[in-house]
XYZ file of C-alpha atoms in Angstrom:
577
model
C 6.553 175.733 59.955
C 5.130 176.759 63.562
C 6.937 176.072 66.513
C 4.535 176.710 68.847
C 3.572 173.538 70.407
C -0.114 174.438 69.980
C -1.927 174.741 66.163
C -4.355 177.627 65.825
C -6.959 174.759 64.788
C -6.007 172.907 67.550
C -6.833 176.169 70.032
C -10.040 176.462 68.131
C -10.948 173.393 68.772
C -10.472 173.371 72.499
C -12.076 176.555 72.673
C -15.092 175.817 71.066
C -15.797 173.707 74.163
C -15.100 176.404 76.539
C -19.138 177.270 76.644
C -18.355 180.220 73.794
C -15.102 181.579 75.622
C -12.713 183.507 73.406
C -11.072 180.918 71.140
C -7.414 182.538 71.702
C -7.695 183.250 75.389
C -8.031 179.868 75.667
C -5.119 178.433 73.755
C -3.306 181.077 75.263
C -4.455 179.804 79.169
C -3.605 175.936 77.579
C -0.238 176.167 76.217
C 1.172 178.047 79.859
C -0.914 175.258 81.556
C 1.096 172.755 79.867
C 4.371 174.294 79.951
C 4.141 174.614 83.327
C 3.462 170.978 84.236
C 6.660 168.975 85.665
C 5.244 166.130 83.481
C 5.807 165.822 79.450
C 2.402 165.972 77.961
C 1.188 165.190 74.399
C -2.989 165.254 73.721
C -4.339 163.697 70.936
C -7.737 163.482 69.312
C -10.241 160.499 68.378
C -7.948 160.019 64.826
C -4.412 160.324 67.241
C -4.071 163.219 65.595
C -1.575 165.854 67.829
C -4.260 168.351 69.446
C -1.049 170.040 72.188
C 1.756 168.952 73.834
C 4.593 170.793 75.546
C 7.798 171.545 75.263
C 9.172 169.153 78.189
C 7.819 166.384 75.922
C 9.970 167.119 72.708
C 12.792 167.376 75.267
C 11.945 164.046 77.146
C 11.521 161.826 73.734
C 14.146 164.420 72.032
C 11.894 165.114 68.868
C 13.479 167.249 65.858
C 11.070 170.019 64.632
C 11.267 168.004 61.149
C 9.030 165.442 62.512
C 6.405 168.065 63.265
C 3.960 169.275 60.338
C 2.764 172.605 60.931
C 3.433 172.267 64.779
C 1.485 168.520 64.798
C 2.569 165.398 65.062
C 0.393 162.389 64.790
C 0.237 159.636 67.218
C 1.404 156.805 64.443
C 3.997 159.055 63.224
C 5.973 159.517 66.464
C 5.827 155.489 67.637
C 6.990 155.268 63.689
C 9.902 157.842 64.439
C 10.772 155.939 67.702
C 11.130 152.234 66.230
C 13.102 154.050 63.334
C 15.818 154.950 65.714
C 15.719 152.059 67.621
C 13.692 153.057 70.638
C 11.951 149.968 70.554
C 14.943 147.298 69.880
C 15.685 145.478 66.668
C 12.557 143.850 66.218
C 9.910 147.000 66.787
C 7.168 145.729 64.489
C 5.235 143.681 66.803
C 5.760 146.345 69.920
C 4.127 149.029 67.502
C 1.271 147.484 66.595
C 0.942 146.925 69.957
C 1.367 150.670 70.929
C -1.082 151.545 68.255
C -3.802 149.188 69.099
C -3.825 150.240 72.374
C -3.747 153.607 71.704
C -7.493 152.959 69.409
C -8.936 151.566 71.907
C -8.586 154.627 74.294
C -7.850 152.286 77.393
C -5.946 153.809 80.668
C -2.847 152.575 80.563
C 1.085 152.681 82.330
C 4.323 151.365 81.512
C 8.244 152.256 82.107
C 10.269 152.483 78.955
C 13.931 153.081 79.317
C 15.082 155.078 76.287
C 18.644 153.779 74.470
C 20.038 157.559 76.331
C 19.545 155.596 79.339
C 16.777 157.757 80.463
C 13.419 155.780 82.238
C 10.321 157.163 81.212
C 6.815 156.501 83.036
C 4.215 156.792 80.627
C 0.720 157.323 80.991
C -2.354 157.134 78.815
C -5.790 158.325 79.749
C -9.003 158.363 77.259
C -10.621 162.577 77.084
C -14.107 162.821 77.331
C -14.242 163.167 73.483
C -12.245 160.673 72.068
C -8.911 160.490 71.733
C -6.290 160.190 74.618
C -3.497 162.390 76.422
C -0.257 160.585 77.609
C 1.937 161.930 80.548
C 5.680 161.384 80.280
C 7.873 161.309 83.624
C 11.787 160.872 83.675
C 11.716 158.454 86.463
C 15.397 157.643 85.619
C 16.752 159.234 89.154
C 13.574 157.551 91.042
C 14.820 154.262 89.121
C 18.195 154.715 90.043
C 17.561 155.258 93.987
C 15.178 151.813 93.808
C 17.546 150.060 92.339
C 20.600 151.372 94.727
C 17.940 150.362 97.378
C 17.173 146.953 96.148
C 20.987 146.263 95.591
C 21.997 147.536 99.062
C 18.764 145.103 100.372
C 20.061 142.443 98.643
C 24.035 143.052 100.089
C 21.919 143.074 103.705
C 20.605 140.115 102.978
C 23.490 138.332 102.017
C 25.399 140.004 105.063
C 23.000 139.023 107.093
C 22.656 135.020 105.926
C 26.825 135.030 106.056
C 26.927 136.103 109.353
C 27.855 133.031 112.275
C 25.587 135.532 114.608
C 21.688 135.250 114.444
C 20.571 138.974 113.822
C 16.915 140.053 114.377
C 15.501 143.503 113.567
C 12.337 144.386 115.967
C 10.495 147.911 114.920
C 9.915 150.211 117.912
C 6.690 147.905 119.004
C 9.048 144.675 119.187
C 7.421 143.485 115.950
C 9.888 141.281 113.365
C 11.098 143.334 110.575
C 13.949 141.258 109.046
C 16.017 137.858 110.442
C 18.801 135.796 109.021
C 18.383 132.297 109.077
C 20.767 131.282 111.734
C 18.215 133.243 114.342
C 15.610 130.542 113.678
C 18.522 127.816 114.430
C 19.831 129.376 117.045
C 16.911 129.795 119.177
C 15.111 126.339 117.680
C 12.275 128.624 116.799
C 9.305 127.008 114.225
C 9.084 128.478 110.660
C 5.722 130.024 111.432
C 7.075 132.147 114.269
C 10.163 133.484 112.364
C 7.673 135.487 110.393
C 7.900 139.437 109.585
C 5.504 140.932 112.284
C 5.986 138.574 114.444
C 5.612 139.830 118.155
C 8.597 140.007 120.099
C 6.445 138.232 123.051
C 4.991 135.604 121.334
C 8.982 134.444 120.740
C 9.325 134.995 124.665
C 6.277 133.016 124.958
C 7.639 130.307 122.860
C 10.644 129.608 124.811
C 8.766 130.129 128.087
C 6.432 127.528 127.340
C 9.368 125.110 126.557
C 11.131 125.960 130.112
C 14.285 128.070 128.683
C 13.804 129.946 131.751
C 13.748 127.689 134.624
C 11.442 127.865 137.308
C 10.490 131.131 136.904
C 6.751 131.707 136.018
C 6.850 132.269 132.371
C 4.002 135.055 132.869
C 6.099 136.586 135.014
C 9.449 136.460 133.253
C 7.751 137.409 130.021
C 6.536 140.333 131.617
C 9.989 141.199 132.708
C 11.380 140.809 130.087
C 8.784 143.087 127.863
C 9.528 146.171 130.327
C 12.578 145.683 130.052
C 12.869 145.590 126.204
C 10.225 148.568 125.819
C 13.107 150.801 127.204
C 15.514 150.011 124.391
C 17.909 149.979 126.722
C 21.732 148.709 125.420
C 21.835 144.720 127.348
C 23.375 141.870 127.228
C 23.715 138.215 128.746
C 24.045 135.086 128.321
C 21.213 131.826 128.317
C 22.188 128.710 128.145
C 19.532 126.462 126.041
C 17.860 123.215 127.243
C 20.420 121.331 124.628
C 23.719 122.655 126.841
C 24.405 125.380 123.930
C 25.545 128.971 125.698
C 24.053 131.981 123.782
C 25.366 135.176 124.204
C 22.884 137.796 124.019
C 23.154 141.502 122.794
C 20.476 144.006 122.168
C 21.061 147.513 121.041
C 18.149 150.357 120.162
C 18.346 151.512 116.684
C 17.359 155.205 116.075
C 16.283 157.262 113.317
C 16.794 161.141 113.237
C 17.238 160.897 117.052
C 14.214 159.023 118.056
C 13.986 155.004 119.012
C 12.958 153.145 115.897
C 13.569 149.419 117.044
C 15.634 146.705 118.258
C 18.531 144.967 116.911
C 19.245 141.741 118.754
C 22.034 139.225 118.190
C 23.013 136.003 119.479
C 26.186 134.249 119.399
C 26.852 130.562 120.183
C 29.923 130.964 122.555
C 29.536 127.208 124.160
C 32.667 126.259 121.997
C 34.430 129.678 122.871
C 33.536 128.955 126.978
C 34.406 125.236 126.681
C 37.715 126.354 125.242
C 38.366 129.571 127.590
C 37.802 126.752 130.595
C 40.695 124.442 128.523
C 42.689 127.248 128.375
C 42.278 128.223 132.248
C 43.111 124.576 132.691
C 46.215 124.628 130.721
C 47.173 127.721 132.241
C 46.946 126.478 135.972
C 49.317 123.384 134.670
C 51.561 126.161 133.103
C 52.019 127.983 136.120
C 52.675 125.269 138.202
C 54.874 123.523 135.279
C 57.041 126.408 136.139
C 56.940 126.823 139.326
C 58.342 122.999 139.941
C 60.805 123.368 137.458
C 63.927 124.936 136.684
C 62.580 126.760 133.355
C 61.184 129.880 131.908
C 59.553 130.759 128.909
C 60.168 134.014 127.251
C 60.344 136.872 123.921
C 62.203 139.293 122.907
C 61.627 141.549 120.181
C 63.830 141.767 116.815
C 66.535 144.163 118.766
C 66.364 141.458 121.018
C 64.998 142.803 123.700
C 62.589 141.117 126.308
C 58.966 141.600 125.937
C 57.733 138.903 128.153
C 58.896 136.647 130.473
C 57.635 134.111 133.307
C 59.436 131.949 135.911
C 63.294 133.853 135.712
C 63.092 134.489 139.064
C 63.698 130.874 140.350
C 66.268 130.262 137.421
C 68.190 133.789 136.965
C 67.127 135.274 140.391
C 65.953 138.285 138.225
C 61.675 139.070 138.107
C 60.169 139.829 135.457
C 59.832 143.528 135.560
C 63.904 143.635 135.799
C 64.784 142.186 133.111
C 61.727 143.567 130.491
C 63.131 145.701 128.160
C 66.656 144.673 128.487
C 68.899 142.222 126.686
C 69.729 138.518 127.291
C 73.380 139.718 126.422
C 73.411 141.760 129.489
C 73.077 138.582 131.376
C 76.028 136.513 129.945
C 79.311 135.007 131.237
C 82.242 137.230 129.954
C 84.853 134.360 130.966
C 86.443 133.658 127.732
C 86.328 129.891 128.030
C 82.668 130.469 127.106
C 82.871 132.640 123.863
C 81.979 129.314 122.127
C 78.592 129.076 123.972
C 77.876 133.169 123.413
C 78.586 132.641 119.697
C 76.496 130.047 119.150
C 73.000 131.578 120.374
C 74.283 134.931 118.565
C 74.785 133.024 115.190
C 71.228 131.303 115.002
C 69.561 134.981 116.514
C 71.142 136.733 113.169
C 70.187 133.631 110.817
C 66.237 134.145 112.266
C 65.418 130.359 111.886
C 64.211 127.765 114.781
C 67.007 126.737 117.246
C 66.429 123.913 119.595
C 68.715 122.864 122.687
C 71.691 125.592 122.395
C 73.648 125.516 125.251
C 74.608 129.323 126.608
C 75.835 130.456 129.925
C 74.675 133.364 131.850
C 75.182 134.724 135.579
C 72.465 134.418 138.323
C 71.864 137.461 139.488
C 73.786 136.344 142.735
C 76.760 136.027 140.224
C 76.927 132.302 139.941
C 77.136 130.904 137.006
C 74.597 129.277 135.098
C 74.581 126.540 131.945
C 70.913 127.137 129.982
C 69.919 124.760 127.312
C 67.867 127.728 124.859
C 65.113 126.575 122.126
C 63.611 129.622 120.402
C 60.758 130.095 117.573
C 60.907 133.169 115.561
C 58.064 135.544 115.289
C 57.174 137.109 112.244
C 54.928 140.373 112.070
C 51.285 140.531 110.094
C 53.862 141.882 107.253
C 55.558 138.258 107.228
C 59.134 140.631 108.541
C 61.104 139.193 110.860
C 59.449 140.269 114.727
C 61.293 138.671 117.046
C 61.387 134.756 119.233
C 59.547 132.964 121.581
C 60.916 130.033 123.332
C 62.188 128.933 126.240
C 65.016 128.389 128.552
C 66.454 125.410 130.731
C 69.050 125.359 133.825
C 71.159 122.655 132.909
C 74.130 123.872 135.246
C 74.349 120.971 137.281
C 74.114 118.322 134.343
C 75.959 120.092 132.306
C 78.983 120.336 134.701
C 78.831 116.643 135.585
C 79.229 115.889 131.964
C 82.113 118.205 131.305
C 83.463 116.857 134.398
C 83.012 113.577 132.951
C 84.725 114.879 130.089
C 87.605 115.967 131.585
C 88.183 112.642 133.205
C 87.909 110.864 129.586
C 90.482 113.381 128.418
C 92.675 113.413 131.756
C 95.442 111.607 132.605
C 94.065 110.623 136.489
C 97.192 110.474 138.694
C 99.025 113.633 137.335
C 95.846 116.008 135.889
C 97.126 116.380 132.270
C 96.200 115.352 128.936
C 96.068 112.144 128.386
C 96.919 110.172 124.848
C 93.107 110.915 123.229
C 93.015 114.478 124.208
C 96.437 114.782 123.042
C 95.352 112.970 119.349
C 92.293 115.450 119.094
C 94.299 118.516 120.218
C 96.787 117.350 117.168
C 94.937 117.785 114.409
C 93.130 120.551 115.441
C 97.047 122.061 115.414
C 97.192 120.641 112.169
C 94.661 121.863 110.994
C 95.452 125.135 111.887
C 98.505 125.089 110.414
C 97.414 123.897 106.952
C 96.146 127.497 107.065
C 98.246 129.940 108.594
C 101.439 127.941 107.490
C 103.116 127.541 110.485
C 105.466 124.926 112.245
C 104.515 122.366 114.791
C 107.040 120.829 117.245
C 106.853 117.872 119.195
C 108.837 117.267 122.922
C 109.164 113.233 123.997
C 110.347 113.378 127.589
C 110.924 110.624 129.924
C 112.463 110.105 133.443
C 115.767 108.566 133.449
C 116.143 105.330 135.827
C 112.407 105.705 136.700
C 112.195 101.739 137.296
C 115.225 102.130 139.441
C 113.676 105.091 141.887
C 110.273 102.773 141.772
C 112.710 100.116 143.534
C 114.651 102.301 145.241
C 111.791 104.138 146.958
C 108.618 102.213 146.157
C 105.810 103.621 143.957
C 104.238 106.360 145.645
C 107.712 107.796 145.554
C 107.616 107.532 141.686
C 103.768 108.452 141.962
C 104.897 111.907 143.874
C 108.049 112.096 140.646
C 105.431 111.868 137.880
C 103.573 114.251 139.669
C 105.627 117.044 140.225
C 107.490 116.790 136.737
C 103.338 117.014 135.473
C 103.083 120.643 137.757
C 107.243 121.847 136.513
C 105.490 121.094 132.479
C 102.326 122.946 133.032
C 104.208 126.094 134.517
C 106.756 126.196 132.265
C 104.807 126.205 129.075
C 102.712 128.459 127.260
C 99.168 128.668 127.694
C 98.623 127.454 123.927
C 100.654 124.667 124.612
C 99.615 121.340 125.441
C 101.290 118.803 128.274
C 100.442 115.137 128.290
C 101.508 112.016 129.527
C 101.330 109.080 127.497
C 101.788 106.672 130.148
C 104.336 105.082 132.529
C 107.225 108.026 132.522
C 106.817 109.451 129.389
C 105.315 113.061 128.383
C 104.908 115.148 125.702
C 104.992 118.734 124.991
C 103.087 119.614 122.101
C 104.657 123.329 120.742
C 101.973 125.121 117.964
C 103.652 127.752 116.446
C 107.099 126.771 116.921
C 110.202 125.948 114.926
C 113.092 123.352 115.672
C 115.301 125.468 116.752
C 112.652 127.371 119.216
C 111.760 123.757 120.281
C 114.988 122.914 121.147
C 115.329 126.033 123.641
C 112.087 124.726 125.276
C 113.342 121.280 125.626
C 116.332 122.184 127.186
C 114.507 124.688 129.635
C 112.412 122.034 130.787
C 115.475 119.342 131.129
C 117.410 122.201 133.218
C 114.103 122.635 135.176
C 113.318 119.309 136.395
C 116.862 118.571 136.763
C 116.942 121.341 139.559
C 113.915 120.113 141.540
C 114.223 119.353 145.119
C 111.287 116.038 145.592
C 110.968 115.423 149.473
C 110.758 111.562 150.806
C 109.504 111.166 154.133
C 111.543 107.847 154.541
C 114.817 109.669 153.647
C 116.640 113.193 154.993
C 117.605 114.483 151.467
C 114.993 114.905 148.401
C 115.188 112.992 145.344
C 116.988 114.557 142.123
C 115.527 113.281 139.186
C 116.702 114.038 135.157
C 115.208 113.745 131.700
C 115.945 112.706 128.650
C 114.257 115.177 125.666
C 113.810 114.074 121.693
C 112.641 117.323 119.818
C 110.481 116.570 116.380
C 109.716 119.573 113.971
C 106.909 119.333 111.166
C 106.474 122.224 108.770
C 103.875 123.319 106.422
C 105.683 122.136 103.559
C 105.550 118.300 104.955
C 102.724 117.192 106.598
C 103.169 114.279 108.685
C 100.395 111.958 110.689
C 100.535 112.146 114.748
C 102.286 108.571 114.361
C 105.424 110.227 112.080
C 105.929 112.656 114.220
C 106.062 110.565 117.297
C 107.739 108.177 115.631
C 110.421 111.085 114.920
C 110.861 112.728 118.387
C 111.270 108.839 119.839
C 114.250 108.675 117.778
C 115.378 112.002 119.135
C 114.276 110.548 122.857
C 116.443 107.599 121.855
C 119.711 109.197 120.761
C 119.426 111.351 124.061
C 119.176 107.936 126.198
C 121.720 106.402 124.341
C 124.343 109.281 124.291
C 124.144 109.347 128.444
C 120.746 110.740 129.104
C 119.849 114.316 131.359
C 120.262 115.806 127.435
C 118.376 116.986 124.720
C 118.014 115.217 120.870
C 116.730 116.495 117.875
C 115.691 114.888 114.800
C 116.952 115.332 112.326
């Protein structure tokens, strides 16, 4: 079987039209004609019998040399061959007979076929002068594949362009509408039939002119402006506000292509919300700043090493600005007296747990070294991450109410003649003892003291004589004790001593160094030469952590103590047993 895509009867053929030329010359100038085309190409004769084709075509429609006899292959075979293998889907009946008749008739004809390879062929069919037809095959399948990229990347455009808030308008590089998105129309209340492609830039200029966007300005002359203006594709932007009170802002930016100006792209953005809100905010500022400038707080935040990152109105609160204390450490400003660790630990505990904090009371020193009470409320900050970033919040000087209410709470827990304890600060100082003890296992001891013939000095002397005894017995207790102790009166002449930490027989040593103290003290009268010797009488009371008692029992105990000492002759010390 002959390969050669031409028959020798075929060449003959062709030839013999060739006004006598030589019959193989001529097949020979055919089949390098044909195999030199870019194009598949198969000729047939009146009967669609195979007269040529090339080898491009066998390749294109990927025919086997079996389906060729002696180097021909009729018309009805290959369509045959095709809807055998499924070129033409499952149901290829109808589509042949189509093919066929179409092909009898000798009609010009084109069509795309995309092969099951995924390969699109263009194929067209074009009567000879003779009868019979040639068809052209082209593998369009890269030329398909850039349309279709292009249509896709149209339609993403598209969709960009109707999701955007902006209007967008394209203008070609004589101001002529190539492409809008539907807010543009809306935007700039512009009629259907204007919002056209190849619609003139100035007949939208016109438009608005005509309606008075402009203001007094002659619209001839504005228009005019305005077309110079755009004609330079210069970069611009503005913004118009609209007859209805909406504020556009307007950009427009040449577009180029391979370095020379091929149009406009124009955008406008409704800001009136944005500018209403921007004069809000100014608003709210203005009250901000003058919010803190009439009052004794500041606003700050500090990052998650807790250092500040911003701050406003510390000056008039901490005496610090605000470029001395960025970057540095609300720690660094803090109270070191130990009577407010309490307040320090506080703010540090809810900075570690990272959660909201309102109204913590901390202390800090002014930068004149007073000292300060702040009432803190922070918000943490968390990064784009959702980690931890930091707080925000702001601070209050509370100084001067917060030292008239710990003033006043001294007075509620002060006995007001001598300046100790009196009987509820004593109660609450008890059980915090008691408390204490429960878990470190410690003993507690109790002193009852009270002034011997007290009612008799009263008499003797009159009451601001026994006023000036209670007193300085209060001052001999406080000196005499230990700073974890606690001294209280309990009214009239009585006092108590309460000893953490302390056994009976270390309570008894106390007792009797405070009886031998006051005992030796030297109280001046101004209505008599020599001072007033008073005594006490002591009853000592001793819980341990083995027997827990209530603040009654244990009263109750060193009263019997106080009670054997008065009743034994008095100036003496009693334990309980």
């Amino acid at each position: 079987m002959s390969h050669d895509p031409i028959s020798n009867a075929a060449a003959t053929r062709l030839a013999a039209d060739e006004d006598g030329a030589c019959p193989a010359l001529a097949g020979t100038a055919l089949h390098t004609l044909l195999e030199s085309l870019p194009s598949g190409v198969s000729m047939y004769d009146a009967d669609l019998e195979m007269i040529a084709c090339n080898g491009l075509f066998r390749r294109l429609l990927e025919l086997p040399d079996e389906v060729f006899v002696d180097g021909r292959l009729s018309f009805e075979r290959m369509i045959r061959f095709n809807a055998a293998r499924g070129e033409y889907g499952p149901h290829p009946e109808a589509q042949v007979s189509e093919i066929l008749a179409c092909a009898r008739l000798g009609q010009p004809h084109v069509y795309e076929r995309t092969r099951p390879n995924g390969t699109v062929l263009e194929i067209r069919g074009a009567p000879l002068p003779n009868g019979g037809l040639v068809a052209i095959f082209n593998d369009i399948t890269r030329r398909k594949g850039v349309e279709n990229e292009a249509r896709r990347l149209a339609t993403y455009l598209r969709a960009v362009l109707d999701s955007l808030p902006q209007a967008v308008a394209v203008f070609d590089e004589s101001l002529k509408l190539v492409l809008c998105n539907g807010v543009f129309s809306q935007a700039n209340d512009l009629p259907q039939d204007i919002v056209q492609p190849g619609t003139d830039f100035l007949d939208i200029l016109h438009h608005h002119a005509a309606l008075g966007e402009y203001g007094d300005n002659d619209p001839d002359d504005y228009v005019g402006m305005r077309t110079s203006m755009l004609l330079r594709f210069e970069p611009h932007r503005f913004e118009r506000i609209r007859p209805s009170g909406r504020i556009l802002d307007v950009q427009g930016n040449p577009m180029f292509i391979d370095g020379a100006v091929a149009g406009l792209v124009t955008t406008y953005t409704d800001v009136t919300e944005s500018r209403r809100t921007e004069r809000e905010l100014r608003r709210v500022y203005t009250l901000f700043e003058e919010a803190l400038a009439y009052s004794p707080t500041y606003v700050w935040e500090v990052d998650a090493d807790g250092a500040f990152t911003f701050l406003k109105g510390t000056e008039k609160v901490l005496g610090y600005s605000e470029a001395e204390l960025l970057g540095r450490r609300f720690g660094e400003l803090r109270c070191r007296d130990l009577s407010c660790r309490e307040f320090r630990n506080a703010l540090d505990d809810v900075f570690r747990n990272h959660r909201p904090y309102q109204h913590v009371l901390t202390c800090a020193l002014h930068k004149d070294g007073t000292h300060l009470w702040l009432s803190v409320s922070g918000q943490p900050m968390l990064s784009p991450s959702g980690a931890f970033a930091g707080y925000r919040g702001v601070g209050f000087d509370v100084t001067e109410t917060t030292n008239i209410r710990k003033e006043l709470e001294r007075m509620a827990l002060m006995d007001a003649l001598t300046g100790l304890a009196n009987r509820r600060k004593f109660v609450d100082r008890f059980k915090l003892e008691t408390g204490r003890q429960n878990r470190h296992g410690q003993p507690l001891s109790l002193l009852v003291l009270d002034i011997d013939h007290f009612k008799m000095i009263n008499d003797q002397f009159g009451h601001l004589t026994g006023d000036l005894c209670l007193k300085c017995v209060a001052d001999m207790l406080m000196l005499a004790v230990r700073k974890i102790d606690l001294v209280a009166r309990f009214g009239g002449e009585e006092f108590i001593v309460l000893l953490p930490e302390t056994d009976v027989g270390g309570a008894a040593v106390v007792a009797e160094k405070l009886r031998h103290a006051i005992e030796s003290l030297n109280i001046p009268i101004e209505t008599r030469f020599e001072p007033v010797h008073i005594t006490v009488s002591v009853g000592v009371a001793t819980m341990t952590a083995k027997r827990q008692v209530s603040v009654d029992d244990i009263m109750e105990a060193a009263d019997q103590g106080l009670y054997k000492a008065k009743k034994t002759g008095r100036n003496r010390v009693c334990t309980y047993p």
